[in-house]
XYZ file of C-alpha atoms in Angstrom:
119
model
C 149.693 177.245 167.839
C 150.298 173.753 169.065
C 148.783 172.170 172.127
C 149.643 169.097 174.158
C 147.126 167.380 176.389
C 148.030 164.608 178.831
C 145.770 161.884 180.163
C 146.134 158.682 182.196
C 148.019 158.522 185.477
C 146.132 158.710 188.702
C 146.687 156.690 191.904
C 148.743 153.513 191.622
C 150.112 151.126 194.172
C 153.831 150.680 194.517
C 155.000 147.990 192.147
C 152.094 148.652 189.788
C 151.892 150.121 186.325
C 150.244 152.975 184.566
C 150.319 154.603 181.197
C 150.337 158.251 180.271
C 149.086 159.602 176.989
C 149.893 162.864 175.267
C 147.837 164.051 172.338
C 149.213 166.856 170.242
C 147.018 169.200 168.239
C 147.136 172.473 166.344
C 150.165 171.535 164.350
C 152.140 168.487 163.333
C 154.787 167.454 165.785
C 156.270 164.731 163.626
C 159.569 166.757 163.343
C 159.712 167.504 167.064
C 161.479 165.583 169.743
C 158.978 164.607 172.455
C 159.538 164.095 176.085
C 158.112 163.565 179.504
C 159.127 165.632 182.541
C 157.998 165.522 186.074
C 157.870 167.722 189.091
C 157.477 166.482 192.616
C 156.357 168.796 195.480
C 159.149 171.063 196.504
C 161.444 169.872 193.707
C 162.557 171.183 190.370
C 161.098 169.885 187.159
C 163.252 167.115 185.737
C 163.516 165.293 182.473
C 162.392 161.677 182.698
C 162.433 160.291 179.113
C 162.498 161.637 175.582
C 162.407 160.367 172.061
C 163.638 161.895 168.826
C 161.360 162.915 166.057
C 162.259 159.885 163.980
C 162.203 157.360 166.855
C 165.964 156.966 166.426
C 167.240 158.232 169.751
C 165.825 157.906 173.231
C 166.931 159.267 176.631
C 165.963 157.768 179.936
C 166.788 159.230 183.327
C 168.692 156.570 185.344
C 165.777 155.947 187.661
C 163.554 155.307 184.686
C 165.789 152.814 182.806
C 164.274 149.371 182.711
C 160.965 150.571 184.128
C 159.611 153.237 181.785
C 159.145 153.118 178.001
C 158.373 155.983 175.719
C 156.814 155.579 172.300
C 155.236 157.817 169.742
C 152.869 157.536 166.826
C 153.511 160.384 164.416
C 150.587 159.471 162.285
C 148.247 160.018 165.270
C 150.295 162.812 166.876
C 150.485 160.933 170.160
C 153.175 160.059 172.650
C 152.883 157.340 175.348
C 154.721 156.627 178.522
C 154.474 153.200 179.905
C 155.553 153.111 183.588
C 156.078 149.873 185.332
C 157.384 148.861 188.749
C 156.348 152.231 190.126
C 157.836 153.519 193.295
C 156.580 156.164 195.794
C 159.368 158.436 194.654
C 157.796 158.462 191.090
C 154.923 160.478 192.574
C 154.842 163.770 190.687
C 153.052 165.840 188.163
C 154.105 164.600 184.719
C 154.311 166.918 181.759
C 154.460 166.114 178.085
C 156.727 168.448 176.049
C 157.783 168.989 172.477
C 161.120 170.328 171.276
C 161.682 171.741 167.801
C 163.336 174.387 165.778
C 167.058 174.706 164.967
C 168.047 174.434 168.722
C 165.364 171.864 169.656
C 164.180 173.932 172.590
C 161.286 172.541 174.712
C 158.813 174.974 173.354
C 155.434 173.263 173.908
C 154.218 171.895 177.246
C 151.071 170.141 178.429
C 149.222 171.205 181.520
C 150.553 168.270 183.466
C 148.914 165.235 185.068
C 149.272 163.788 188.567
C 150.726 160.366 189.177
C 150.584 159.246 192.835
C 152.224 155.981 193.873
C 151.089 154.725 197.239
C 153.369 152.547 199.369
């Protein structure tokens, strides 16, 4: 069974930066697409960014374009999310996720980590 564990985040001032880390264990995720989702209080979980297994394709939610950067290191089974120019509306619990199999379903999820952006 695979496991994803997030770290980083915390309290950041508006306009500041932070970095999220996701470490995968229990199996190799080098053939999985990886992504970051977030869920703000009272809102549905939404996809923020994702990256294909071979680093070839990335997806960015419109609000994340130009501010967030996703990267992965398959040799270390890690995924990073660099978040710059943070806004109060970026406040949410951020989840690391992995998608694999023939349908590339998001099958593995981390426990989530809080990012709070103060104005």
